[in-house]
Amino acid sequence: MTRPFSAVRGLVAVLVALLTVTAASATARASTDGRAPADFVALSTVDPTILQDIRYFTPHNFVGAPVDGYRQPICILTRPAAEALHRAQSRLLRQGYSLKVYDCYRPQRAVDHFVRWAEDLDDQAMKDEFYPDVDKTRLFDDGYIAAKSGHSRGSTMDLTLVKLPAHPTRPYVPGETLVPCYAAQDERFPDNSVDMGTGYDCFDTLAHTLDPRIQGPQLANRLLLKNTLEELGFVNLAEEWWHYTFKPEPYPDTYFDFPVSAASLTTAS
């Protein structure tokens, strides 16, 4: 005996719902797993020449403290993103430059740390450097802080250029006098990178990649980074000259939370 059409349609709806729940559960498991998927790598194993200055492992960032989830100062990325960065580095080395990464994969627990910090309006310790002209109550509305970050998907990185030979920079000393991130390069915190017009993680419209006030060598430096990366499949976030995502992303819908640590990349026994 054939089933009534309405019954068949109801059965199909149930099956679709079950499949949806199963898929969502798989994504949730992946996002909270303590280890990275097999196609995540330490950037240094793909290209050891790319410089690394992982700011969220240190207290020199807008939070003013090491950020949750950063157990080692290493850059972790999906392999396709790391290999594309290697190709970019090969081009830049021939021109006398090196890439330097400030941040790569970022666990969800670090993003949660940013959210807690942004909600604590009494904590203004790093305002004078990182958001001198932005009221902290505006950080969510203005898009500087969000509950999710593309970095947690593994193919986004923050980076800059360094003119070779690279010179060492002094360490940040907690409590030192802070200078606005948009100050002249010789006034703001020393960084061995080229002059991009602002420091890294500057919460200001001057950090927009093509802000018309940025001209001359500063614009040329931004365009060298932008053009090199875009030719190799990276997409820039227009509001941040340092922020790039390799496309297509292997995990466009998954936000991982394994720690930034070499142990996260070790195959489970």
XYZ file of C-alpha atoms in Angstrom:
269
model
C 0.000 0.000 0.000
C 1.386 3.405 -0.943
C 1.827 6.056 1.742
C -0.225 9.269 1.501
C 1.810 12.167 0.074
C 1.512 14.113 3.338
C 3.022 11.193 5.281
C 5.949 10.911 2.863
C 6.562 14.624 3.092
C 6.508 14.405 6.885
C 9.012 11.537 6.860
C 11.341 13.503 4.588
C 11.123 16.506 6.907
C 12.085 14.342 9.883
C 15.056 12.860 8.023
C 16.272 16.323 6.976
C 15.995 17.557 10.551
C 17.982 14.576 11.837
C 20.717 15.136 9.244
C 20.872 18.824 10.144
C 21.250 18.068 13.845
C 23.936 15.464 13.103
C 25.910 17.892 10.936
C 25.634 20.641 13.532
C 26.835 18.261 16.240
C 29.849 17.284 14.132
C 30.750 20.937 13.638
C 30.390 21.588 17.359
C 32.677 18.661 18.167
C 35.264 19.914 15.700
C 35.175 23.424 17.120
C 35.787 22.324 20.720
C 38.311 19.541 20.082
C 41.565 19.951 22.017
C 43.647 19.126 18.953
C 43.813 20.645 15.528
C 42.686 18.799 12.405
C 45.513 17.129 10.488
C 45.724 19.897 7.899
C 46.697 22.568 10.455
C 50.447 23.231 10.584
C 52.993 25.409 12.314
C 53.987 28.072 9.789
C 57.657 27.573 10.664
C 57.533 24.026 9.271
C 56.372 25.358 5.910
C 58.520 28.513 5.809
C 61.036 29.119 8.621
C 62.121 32.451 7.088
C 58.849 34.272 7.856
C 59.334 36.353 10.996
C 56.957 35.888 13.937
C 55.951 38.430 16.582
C 52.921 36.817 18.217
C 51.564 39.773 20.178
C 48.760 38.009 22.033
C 51.290 35.756 23.768
C 52.738 38.932 25.291
C 51.285 41.823 27.339
C 51.882 44.246 24.452
C 48.391 44.258 22.979
C 45.146 46.167 23.513
C 44.169 43.889 26.419
C 47.455 44.565 28.187
C 48.030 40.929 29.168
C 48.748 37.567 27.534
C 45.520 36.380 25.955
C 43.722 33.138 26.849
C 44.710 30.198 24.666
C 48.149 31.442 23.596
C 50.446 28.904 25.238
C 53.359 29.391 22.846
C 54.357 32.257 20.524
C 53.840 30.307 17.306
C 51.821 30.820 14.143
C 49.399 28.017 13.294
C 47.483 27.982 10.004
C 45.698 25.608 7.680
C 48.235 24.122 5.295
C 46.824 25.854 2.182
C 47.151 29.252 3.891
C 50.678 28.491 5.102
C 51.793 27.335 1.673
C 50.345 30.444 0.054
C 52.255 32.603 2.563
C 55.416 30.703 1.607
C 54.844 31.652 -2.038
C 54.356 35.289 -1.039
C 57.525 35.205 1.048
C 59.513 33.837 -1.892
C 58.447 36.828 -3.999
C 59.152 39.355 -1.259
C 62.582 37.980 -0.378
C 63.702 38.701 -3.944
C 62.718 42.341 -3.365
C 64.560 42.619 -0.058
C 61.585 42.170 2.290
C 60.249 39.550 4.677
C 56.776 38.934 5.949
C 56.218 39.145 9.711
C 53.110 37.665 11.333
C 51.530 39.159 14.447
C 48.692 36.644 14.762
C 47.444 33.595 12.878
C 44.983 30.978 14.111
C 43.171 32.399 17.165
C 41.208 30.082 19.490
C 37.629 30.946 20.398
C 38.668 31.268 24.055
C 40.917 34.182 23.025
C 37.998 35.872 21.272
C 35.941 35.357 24.425
C 38.748 37.038 26.379
C 38.518 40.051 24.052
C 34.765 40.250 24.631
C 35.146 40.156 28.426
C 37.815 42.847 28.239
C 35.642 45.067 26.033
C 32.735 44.751 28.449
C 34.937 45.838 31.371
C 34.768 49.602 30.932
C 37.015 50.176 33.942
C 39.986 48.541 32.178
C 41.482 51.310 30.066
C 45.157 50.446 30.673
C 46.162 50.318 26.984
C 43.853 53.021 25.636
C 46.594 55.604 25.036
C 48.265 53.358 22.470
C 45.629 51.195 20.832
C 42.358 53.200 20.903
C 43.242 56.767 21.935
C 40.316 58.392 20.104
C 37.681 55.662 20.467
C 35.368 55.428 23.466
C 35.503 51.881 24.800
C 31.708 51.736 24.844
C 31.850 51.904 21.021
C 34.187 48.935 20.399
C 31.372 46.502 19.528
C 29.261 48.952 17.532
C 32.270 50.180 15.556
C 33.340 46.627 14.704
C 36.637 46.513 16.567
C 35.496 43.645 18.814
C 33.125 40.801 17.884
C 31.982 37.507 19.389
C 33.433 35.524 16.459
C 36.635 35.966 14.464
C 37.709 34.609 11.106
C 41.068 33.883 12.731
C 39.420 30.968 14.558
C 38.796 29.232 11.226
C 42.541 28.906 10.655
C 43.148 30.693 7.348
C 43.327 34.323 8.530
C 46.464 36.096 9.680
C 47.670 39.552 10.737
C 50.984 40.498 9.176
C 53.318 43.192 7.937
C 56.547 43.703 5.993
C 60.098 44.008 7.301
C 62.926 45.469 5.246
C 65.921 43.145 5.267
C 68.198 42.746 7.052
C 65.764 42.642 9.977
C 66.850 44.489 13.100
C 65.826 43.320 16.591
C 63.326 45.405 18.533
C 63.305 45.985 22.253
C 60.724 44.203 24.383
C 57.669 46.000 25.715
C 57.877 46.888 29.407
C 54.466 46.790 31.157
C 53.639 50.187 32.607
C 55.810 52.169 30.209
C 54.473 55.395 28.732
C 52.188 54.664 25.803
C 52.166 56.586 22.525
C 49.186 56.649 20.114
C 49.348 53.955 17.459
C 48.909 56.577 14.735
C 51.863 58.705 15.855
C 54.887 59.087 13.593
C 56.880 55.877 13.273
C 59.839 57.221 15.254
C 57.501 58.180 18.126
C 55.282 55.104 18.560
C 56.409 51.781 20.018
C 59.423 50.534 18.031
C 58.755 47.798 15.513
C 61.220 46.558 12.915
C 58.521 46.613 10.239
C 58.268 49.174 7.470
C 56.129 52.262 8.092
C 52.483 51.394 7.423
C 51.127 54.666 8.822
C 49.893 53.108 12.076
C 51.009 50.402 14.430
C 49.436 46.954 14.533
C 45.935 46.652 16.045
C 45.357 50.396 15.857
C 41.661 51.061 16.509
C 41.445 54.073 14.230
C 40.201 54.805 10.724
C 43.789 55.577 9.700
C 44.303 51.812 9.830
C 41.850 51.344 6.952
C 43.992 49.915 4.166
C 43.197 52.596 1.594
C 42.434 55.535 3.883
C 43.088 58.589 1.638
C 45.182 60.296 4.324
C 47.822 57.583 3.942
C 50.138 58.602 1.113
C 53.749 58.364 -0.045
C 55.950 55.550 1.306
C 53.290 54.469 3.813
C 50.778 53.831 1.036
C 53.437 52.182 -1.118
C 54.224 49.768 1.701
C 50.562 48.887 2.207
C 50.108 48.312 -1.513
C 53.204 46.123 -1.763
C 51.770 43.867 0.929
C 48.252 43.996 -0.515
C 49.164 43.399 -4.149
C 51.575 40.579 -3.338
C 49.068 38.719 -1.205
C 46.022 39.318 -3.382
C 47.814 37.852 -6.405
C 48.144 34.615 -4.427
C 44.551 34.251 -3.251
C 44.401 36.380 -0.102
C 41.598 38.834 0.656
C 42.226 41.948 2.744
C 39.840 43.289 5.383
C 39.443 46.901 4.258
C 39.347 48.235 7.832
C 42.713 46.701 8.811
C 45.818 46.954 6.630
C 47.338 43.933 8.432
C 44.400 41.487 8.138
C 44.271 38.879 5.338
C 42.337 35.657 4.715
C 43.358 32.947 2.262
C 40.503 31.800 0.019
C 38.941 29.335 -0.380
C 38.973 28.512 3.331
C 39.056 24.808 4.223
C 36.811 25.505 7.250
C 34.569 28.452 6.320
C 31.947 27.674 8.979
C 33.942 26.218 11.886
C 35.410 28.200 14.772
C 38.076 26.137 16.527
C 39.163 26.393 20.145
C 42.311 24.280 20.493
C 45.204 26.190 22.163
C 47.992 27.892 20.237
C 50.623 25.303 21.058
C 52.813 22.815 19.263
C 51.075 20.113 21.328
C 47.789 20.946 19.579
C 49.380 19.770 16.326
C 50.607 16.447 17.725
C 48.697 13.464 16.411
C 46.738 11.820 19.158
C 47.983 8.324 20.099
